[in-house]
Amino acid sequence: MSVIDPAVTVRLGAPGARRLAGLLSEVAHLLEDPGPLRLTEAQSDALGQGTDRPELAAWTRMLAAELLSRL
């Protein structure tokens, strides 16, 4: 995973990357879930920092997939 800002370095071991990918996948699920487990609008807004729910769900899924593809 690359970080564009040259002043920032991110290092994750394989176990941490797997764990983060799982967390991101679960967040995407909770954003999309139509039932009682669905994140509230306030939670979605806080996590997305202004990003709408569908875009945030797609981004978290994409990031999880990218992490897993690099393991």
mmCIF file of C-alpha atoms in Angstrom:
data_model
loop_
_atom_site.group_PDB
_atom_site.id
_atom_site.type_symbol
_atom_site.label_atom_id
_atom_site.label_comp_id
_atom_site.label_asym_id
_atom_site.label_seq_id
_atom_site.Cartn_x
_atom_site.Cartn_y
_atom_site.Cartn_z
ATOM 1 C CA MET A 1 0.000 0.000 0.000
ATOM 2 C CA SER A 2 1.406 3.348 -0.980
ATOM 3 C CA VAL A 3 0.849 6.608 0.814
ATOM 4 C CA ILE A 4 1.159 9.633 -1.437
ATOM 5 C CA ASP A 5 2.437 12.089 1.183
ATOM 6 C CA PRO A 6 6.229 11.573 1.358
ATOM 7 C CA ALA A 7 6.247 12.763 4.980
ATOM 8 C CA VAL A 8 4.106 9.782 6.010
ATOM 9 C CA THR A 9 5.173 6.161 6.210
ATOM 10 C CA VAL A 10 2.732 3.371 6.902
ATOM 11 C CA ARG A 11 3.936 -0.103 7.741
ATOM 12 C CA LEU A 12 1.700 -3.040 8.465
ATOM 13 C CA GLY A 13 2.674 -6.624 8.950
ATOM 14 C CA ALA A 14 0.581 -9.322 7.301
ATOM 15 C CA PRO A 15 -1.438 -10.053 10.479
ATOM 16 C CA GLY A 16 -2.222 -6.353 10.936
ATOM 17 C CA ALA A 17 -3.163 -5.966 7.269
ATOM 18 C CA ARG A 18 -5.517 -8.975 7.484
ATOM 19 C CA ARG A 19 -7.082 -7.577 10.635
ATOM 20 C CA LEU A 20 -7.535 -4.113 9.108
ATOM 21 C CA ALA A 21 -9.024 -5.615 5.937
ATOM 22 C CA GLY A 22 -11.506 -7.562 8.050
ATOM 23 C CA LEU A 23 -12.430 -4.460 9.989
ATOM 24 C CA LEU A 24 -12.933 -2.453 6.789
ATOM 25 C CA SER A 25 -15.072 -5.213 5.277
ATOM 26 C CA GLU A 26 -17.236 -5.294 8.388
ATOM 27 C CA VAL A 27 -17.668 -1.511 8.347
ATOM 28 C CA ALA A 28 -18.789 -1.740 4.707
ATOM 29 C CA HIS A 29 -21.283 -4.438 5.666
ATOM 30 C CA LEU A 30 -22.645 -2.343 8.540
ATOM 31 C CA LEU A 31 -22.997 0.650 6.221
ATOM 32 C CA GLU A 32 -24.953 -1.400 3.666
ATOM 33 C CA ASP A 33 -27.010 -3.589 6.023
ATOM 34 C CA PRO A 34 -30.720 -2.783 5.684
ATOM 35 C CA GLY A 35 -31.563 -4.279 9.075
ATOM 36 C CA PRO A 36 -31.057 -3.426 12.717
ATOM 37 C CA LEU A 37 -27.264 -3.778 12.536
ATOM 38 C CA ARG A 38 -26.995 -0.884 10.084
ATOM 39 C CA LEU A 39 -24.839 2.000 11.274
ATOM 40 C CA THR A 40 -26.858 5.098 12.097
ATOM 41 C CA GLU A 41 -26.627 8.199 9.945
ATOM 42 C CA ALA A 42 -24.651 9.918 12.708
ATOM 43 C CA GLN A 43 -22.154 7.033 12.831
ATOM 44 C CA SER A 44 -21.856 6.968 9.049
ATOM 45 C CA ASP A 45 -21.329 10.732 8.962
ATOM 46 C CA ALA A 46 -18.661 10.532 11.674
ATOM 47 C CA LEU A 47 -16.786 7.734 9.910
ATOM 48 C CA GLY A 48 -17.126 9.246 6.453
ATOM 49 C CA GLN A 49 -16.338 12.834 7.378
ATOM 50 C CA GLY A 50 -18.897 14.121 4.898
ATOM 51 C CA THR A 51 -18.699 11.231 2.424
ATOM 52 C CA ASP A 52 -22.071 9.750 1.582
ATOM 53 C CA ARG A 53 -22.876 6.232 2.794
ATOM 54 C CA PRO A 54 -22.662 4.361 -0.557
ATOM 55 C CA GLU A 55 -19.335 5.972 -1.454
ATOM 56 C CA LEU A 56 -17.919 5.204 2.000
ATOM 57 C CA ALA A 57 -19.050 1.565 1.773
ATOM 58 C CA ALA A 58 -17.485 1.182 -1.681
ATOM 59 C CA TRP A 59 -14.240 2.828 -0.514
ATOM 60 C CA THR A 60 -13.921 0.594 2.544
ATOM 61 C CA ARG A 61 -14.532 -2.526 0.439
ATOM 62 C CA MET A 62 -11.966 -1.388 -2.168
ATOM 63 C CA LEU A 63 -9.368 -0.649 0.481
ATOM 64 C CA ALA A 64 -9.941 -4.020 2.167
ATOM 65 C CA ALA A 65 -9.547 -5.797 -1.178
ATOM 66 C CA GLU A 66 -6.349 -3.860 -1.951
ATOM 67 C CA LEU A 67 -4.850 -4.770 1.399
ATOM 68 C CA LEU A 68 -5.662 -8.452 0.938
ATOM 69 C CA SER A 69 -4.345 -8.495 -2.630
ATOM 70 C CA ARG A 70 -0.940 -7.326 -1.419
ATOM 71 C CA LEU A 71 -0.492 -10.085 1.141
#
